[in-house]
PDB file of C-alpha atoms in Angstrom:
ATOM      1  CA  UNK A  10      37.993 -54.265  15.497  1.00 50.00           C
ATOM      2  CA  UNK A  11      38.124 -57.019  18.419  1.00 53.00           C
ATOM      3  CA  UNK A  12      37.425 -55.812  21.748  1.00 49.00           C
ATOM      4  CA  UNK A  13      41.216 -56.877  22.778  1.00 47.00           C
ATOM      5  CA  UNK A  14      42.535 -54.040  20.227  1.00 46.00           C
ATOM      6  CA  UNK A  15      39.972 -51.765  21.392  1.00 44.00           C
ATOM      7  CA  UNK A  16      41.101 -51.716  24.887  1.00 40.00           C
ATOM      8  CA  UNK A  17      45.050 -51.777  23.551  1.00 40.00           C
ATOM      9  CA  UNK A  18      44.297 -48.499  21.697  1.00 44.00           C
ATOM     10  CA  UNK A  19      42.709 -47.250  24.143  1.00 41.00           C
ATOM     11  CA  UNK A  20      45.366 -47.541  26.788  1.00 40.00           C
ATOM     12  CA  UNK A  21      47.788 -46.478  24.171  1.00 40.00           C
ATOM     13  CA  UNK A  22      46.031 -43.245  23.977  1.00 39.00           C
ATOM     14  CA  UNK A  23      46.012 -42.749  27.499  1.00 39.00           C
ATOM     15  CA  UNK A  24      49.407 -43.436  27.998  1.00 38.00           C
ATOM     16  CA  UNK A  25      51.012 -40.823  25.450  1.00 38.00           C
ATOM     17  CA  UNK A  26      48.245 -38.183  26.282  1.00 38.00           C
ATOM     18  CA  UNK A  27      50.030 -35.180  28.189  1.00 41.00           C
ATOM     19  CA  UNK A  28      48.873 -34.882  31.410  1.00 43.00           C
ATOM     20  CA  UNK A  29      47.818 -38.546  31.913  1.00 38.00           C
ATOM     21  CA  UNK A  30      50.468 -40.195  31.359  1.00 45.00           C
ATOM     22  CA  UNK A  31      53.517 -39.744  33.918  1.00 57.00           C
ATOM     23  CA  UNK A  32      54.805 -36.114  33.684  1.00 71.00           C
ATOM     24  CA  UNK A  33      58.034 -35.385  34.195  1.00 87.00           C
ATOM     25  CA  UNK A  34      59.298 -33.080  36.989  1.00 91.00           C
ATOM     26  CA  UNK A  35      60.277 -29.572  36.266  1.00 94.00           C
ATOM     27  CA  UNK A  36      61.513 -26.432  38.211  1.00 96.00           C
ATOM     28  CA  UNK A  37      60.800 -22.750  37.221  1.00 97.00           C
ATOM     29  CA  UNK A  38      63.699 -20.640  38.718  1.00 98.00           C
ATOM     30  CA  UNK A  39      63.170 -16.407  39.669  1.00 98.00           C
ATOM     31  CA  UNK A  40      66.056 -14.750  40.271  1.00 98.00           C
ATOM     32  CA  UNK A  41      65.776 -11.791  42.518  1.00 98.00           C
ATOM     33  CA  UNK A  42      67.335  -9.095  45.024  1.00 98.00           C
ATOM     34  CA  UNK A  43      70.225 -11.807  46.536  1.00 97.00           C
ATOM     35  CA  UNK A  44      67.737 -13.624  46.490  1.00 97.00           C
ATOM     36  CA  UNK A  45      66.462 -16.930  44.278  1.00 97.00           C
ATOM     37  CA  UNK A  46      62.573 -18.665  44.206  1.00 97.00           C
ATOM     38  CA  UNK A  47      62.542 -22.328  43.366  1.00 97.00           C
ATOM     39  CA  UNK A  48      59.329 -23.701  42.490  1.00 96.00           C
ATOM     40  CA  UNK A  49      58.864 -27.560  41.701  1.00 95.00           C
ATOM     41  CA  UNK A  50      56.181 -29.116  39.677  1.00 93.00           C
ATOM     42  CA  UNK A  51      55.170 -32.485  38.688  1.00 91.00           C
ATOM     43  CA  UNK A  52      57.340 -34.448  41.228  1.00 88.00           C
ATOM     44  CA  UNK A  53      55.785 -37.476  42.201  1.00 79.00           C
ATOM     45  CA  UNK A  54      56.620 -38.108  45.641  1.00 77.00           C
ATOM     46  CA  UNK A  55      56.844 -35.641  48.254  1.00 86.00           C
ATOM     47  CA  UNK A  56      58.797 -32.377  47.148  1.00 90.00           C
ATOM     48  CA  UNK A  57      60.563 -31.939  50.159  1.00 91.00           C
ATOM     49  CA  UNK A  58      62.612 -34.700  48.915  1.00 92.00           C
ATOM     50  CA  UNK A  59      63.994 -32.512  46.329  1.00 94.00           C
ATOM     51  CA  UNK A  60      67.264 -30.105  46.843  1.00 95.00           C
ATOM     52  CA  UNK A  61      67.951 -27.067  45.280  1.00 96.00           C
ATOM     53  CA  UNK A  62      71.856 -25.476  44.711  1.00 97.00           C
ATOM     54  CA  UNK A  63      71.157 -21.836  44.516  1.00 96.00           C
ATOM     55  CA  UNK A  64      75.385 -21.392  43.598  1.00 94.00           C
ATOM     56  CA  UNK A  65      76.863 -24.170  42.430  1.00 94.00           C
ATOM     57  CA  UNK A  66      79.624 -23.130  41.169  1.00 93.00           C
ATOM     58  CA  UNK A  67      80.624 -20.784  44.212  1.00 89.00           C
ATOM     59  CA  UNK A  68      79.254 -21.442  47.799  1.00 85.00           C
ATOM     60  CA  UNK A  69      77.206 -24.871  47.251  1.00 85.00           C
ATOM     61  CA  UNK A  70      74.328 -25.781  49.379  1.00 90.00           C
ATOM     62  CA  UNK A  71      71.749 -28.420  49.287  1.00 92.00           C
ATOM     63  CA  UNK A  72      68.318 -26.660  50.548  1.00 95.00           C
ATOM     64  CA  UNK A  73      65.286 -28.813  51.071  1.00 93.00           C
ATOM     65  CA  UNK A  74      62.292 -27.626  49.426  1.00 93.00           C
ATOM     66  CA  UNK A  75      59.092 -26.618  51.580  1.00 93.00           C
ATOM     67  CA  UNK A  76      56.226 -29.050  51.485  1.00 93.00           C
ATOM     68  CA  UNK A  77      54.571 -27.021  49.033  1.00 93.00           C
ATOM     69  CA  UNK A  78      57.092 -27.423  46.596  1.00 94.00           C
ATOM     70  CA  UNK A  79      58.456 -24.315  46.775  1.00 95.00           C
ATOM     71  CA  UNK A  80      61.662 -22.699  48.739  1.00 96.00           C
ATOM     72  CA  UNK A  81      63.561 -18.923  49.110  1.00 96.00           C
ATOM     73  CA  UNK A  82      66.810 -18.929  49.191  1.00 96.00           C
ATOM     74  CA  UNK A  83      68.693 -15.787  50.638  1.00 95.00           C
ATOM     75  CA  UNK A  84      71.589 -14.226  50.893  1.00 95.00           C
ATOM     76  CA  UNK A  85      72.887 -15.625  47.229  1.00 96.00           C
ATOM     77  CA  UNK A  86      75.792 -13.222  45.848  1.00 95.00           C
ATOM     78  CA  UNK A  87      74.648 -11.342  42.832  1.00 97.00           C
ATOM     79  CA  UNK A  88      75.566 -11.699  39.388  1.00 97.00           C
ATOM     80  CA  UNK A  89      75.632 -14.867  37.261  1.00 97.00           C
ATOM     81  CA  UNK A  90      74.425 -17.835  39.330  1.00 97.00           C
ATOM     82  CA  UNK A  91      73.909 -22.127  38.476  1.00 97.00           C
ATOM     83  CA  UNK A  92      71.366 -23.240  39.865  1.00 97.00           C
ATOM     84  CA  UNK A  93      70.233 -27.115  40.312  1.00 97.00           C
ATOM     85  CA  UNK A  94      67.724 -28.203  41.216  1.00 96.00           C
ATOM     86  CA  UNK A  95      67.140 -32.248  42.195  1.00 95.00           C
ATOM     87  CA  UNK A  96      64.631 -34.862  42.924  1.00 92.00           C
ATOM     88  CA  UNK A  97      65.488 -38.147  44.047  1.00 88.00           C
ATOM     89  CA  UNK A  98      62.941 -39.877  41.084  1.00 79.00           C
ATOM     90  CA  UNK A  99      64.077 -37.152  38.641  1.00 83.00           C
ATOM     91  CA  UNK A 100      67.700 -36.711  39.344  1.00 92.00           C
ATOM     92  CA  UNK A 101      68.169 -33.210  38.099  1.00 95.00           C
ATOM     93  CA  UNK A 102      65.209 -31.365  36.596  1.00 95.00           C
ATOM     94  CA  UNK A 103      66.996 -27.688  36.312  1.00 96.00           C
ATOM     95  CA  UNK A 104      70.334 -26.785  35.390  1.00 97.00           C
ATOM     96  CA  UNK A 105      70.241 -22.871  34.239  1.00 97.00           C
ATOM     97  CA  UNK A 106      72.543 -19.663  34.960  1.00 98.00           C
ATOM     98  CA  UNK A 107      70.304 -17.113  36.191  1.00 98.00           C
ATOM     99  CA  UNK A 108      71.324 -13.512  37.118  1.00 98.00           C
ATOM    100  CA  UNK A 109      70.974 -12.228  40.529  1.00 98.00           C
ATOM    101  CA  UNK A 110      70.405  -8.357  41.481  1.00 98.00           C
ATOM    102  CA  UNK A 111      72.534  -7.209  44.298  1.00 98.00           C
ATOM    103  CA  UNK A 112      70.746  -6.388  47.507  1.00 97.00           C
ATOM    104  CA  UNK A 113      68.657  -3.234  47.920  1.00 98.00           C
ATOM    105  CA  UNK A 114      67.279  -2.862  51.755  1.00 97.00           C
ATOM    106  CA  UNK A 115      65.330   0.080  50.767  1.00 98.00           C
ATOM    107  CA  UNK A 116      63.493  -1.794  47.841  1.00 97.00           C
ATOM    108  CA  UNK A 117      62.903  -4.724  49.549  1.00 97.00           C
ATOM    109  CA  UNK A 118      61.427  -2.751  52.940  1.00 97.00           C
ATOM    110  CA  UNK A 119      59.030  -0.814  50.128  1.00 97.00           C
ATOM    111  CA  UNK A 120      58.002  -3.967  49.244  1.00 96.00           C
ATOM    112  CA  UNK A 121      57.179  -5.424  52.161  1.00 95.00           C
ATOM    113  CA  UNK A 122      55.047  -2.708  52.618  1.00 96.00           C
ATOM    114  CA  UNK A 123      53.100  -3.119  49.308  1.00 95.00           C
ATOM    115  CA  UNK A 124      52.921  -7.031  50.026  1.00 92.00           C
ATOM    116  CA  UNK A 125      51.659  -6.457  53.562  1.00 93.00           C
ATOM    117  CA  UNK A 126      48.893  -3.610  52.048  1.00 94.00           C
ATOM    118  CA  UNK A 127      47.515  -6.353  49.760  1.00 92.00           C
ATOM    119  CA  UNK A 128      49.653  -4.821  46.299  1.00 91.00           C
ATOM    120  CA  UNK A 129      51.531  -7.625  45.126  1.00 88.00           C
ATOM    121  CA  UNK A 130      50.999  -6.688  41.858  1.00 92.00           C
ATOM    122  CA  UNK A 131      53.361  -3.592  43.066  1.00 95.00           C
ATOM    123  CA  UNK A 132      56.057  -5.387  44.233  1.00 96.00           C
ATOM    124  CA  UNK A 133      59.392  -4.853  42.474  1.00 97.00           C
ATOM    125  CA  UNK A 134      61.262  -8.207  43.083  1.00 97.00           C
ATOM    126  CA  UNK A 135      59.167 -11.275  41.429  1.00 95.00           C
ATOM    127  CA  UNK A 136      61.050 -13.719  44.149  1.00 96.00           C
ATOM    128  CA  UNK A 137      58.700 -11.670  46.478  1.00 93.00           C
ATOM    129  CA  UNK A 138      55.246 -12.041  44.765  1.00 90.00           C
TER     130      UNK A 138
END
């Protein structure tokens, strides 16, 4: 084998290996008390970039991610929900109905108190762990 091929299948390799080569962007989507957690991997440029449409079929938005690729959104009404979600070098990575839980003051102030006391692991909405 010539050197030439060796470095061809070489790059090759590289370029179809998972992980090396140019992931694409995905979102993982909790639904929770009125409440829905966007989380954003793989985007290339800055996350922030990307917008997220906690209802789209009933009171659209377009919220900004944080920085660290991940955003809350509150006060969504429960039941069956679309979200998107969309980066500008992606265009849209998530497109799911998710079910949302109707508010519960009294669950979420317990839960507060469990995150605050360092009990995550006892907190009973997974948009708040």
């Amino acid at each position: 084998m010539s050197a030439a091929a060796a470095v061809l299948s070489t790059a090759a390799i590289i370029l179809t290996t998972p992980g090396i080569a140019g992931a694409a962007a995905t979102a993982e989507v909790v639904p929770g008390r009125a409440r829905v957690k966007v989380t954003v991997h793989g985007v290339p440029v800055h996350p922030e970039s990307c917008r997220v449409d906690p209802d789209a079929d009933g009171n659209t938005q377009s919220l900004p991610l944080e920085p660290s690729g991940t955003m809350l959104a509150h006060n969504v009404a429960p039941g069956p929900r679309r979200v998107l979600v969309w980066c500008p070098d992606g265009g849209i990575i998530y497109q799911n109905i998710v079910h949302v839980l109707p508010a519960d003051p009294v669950a979420d102030a317990i839960d507060m108190v469990f995150r605050t006391a360092g009990s995550s692991d006892r907190v009973t909405d997974p948009t708040l762990r």
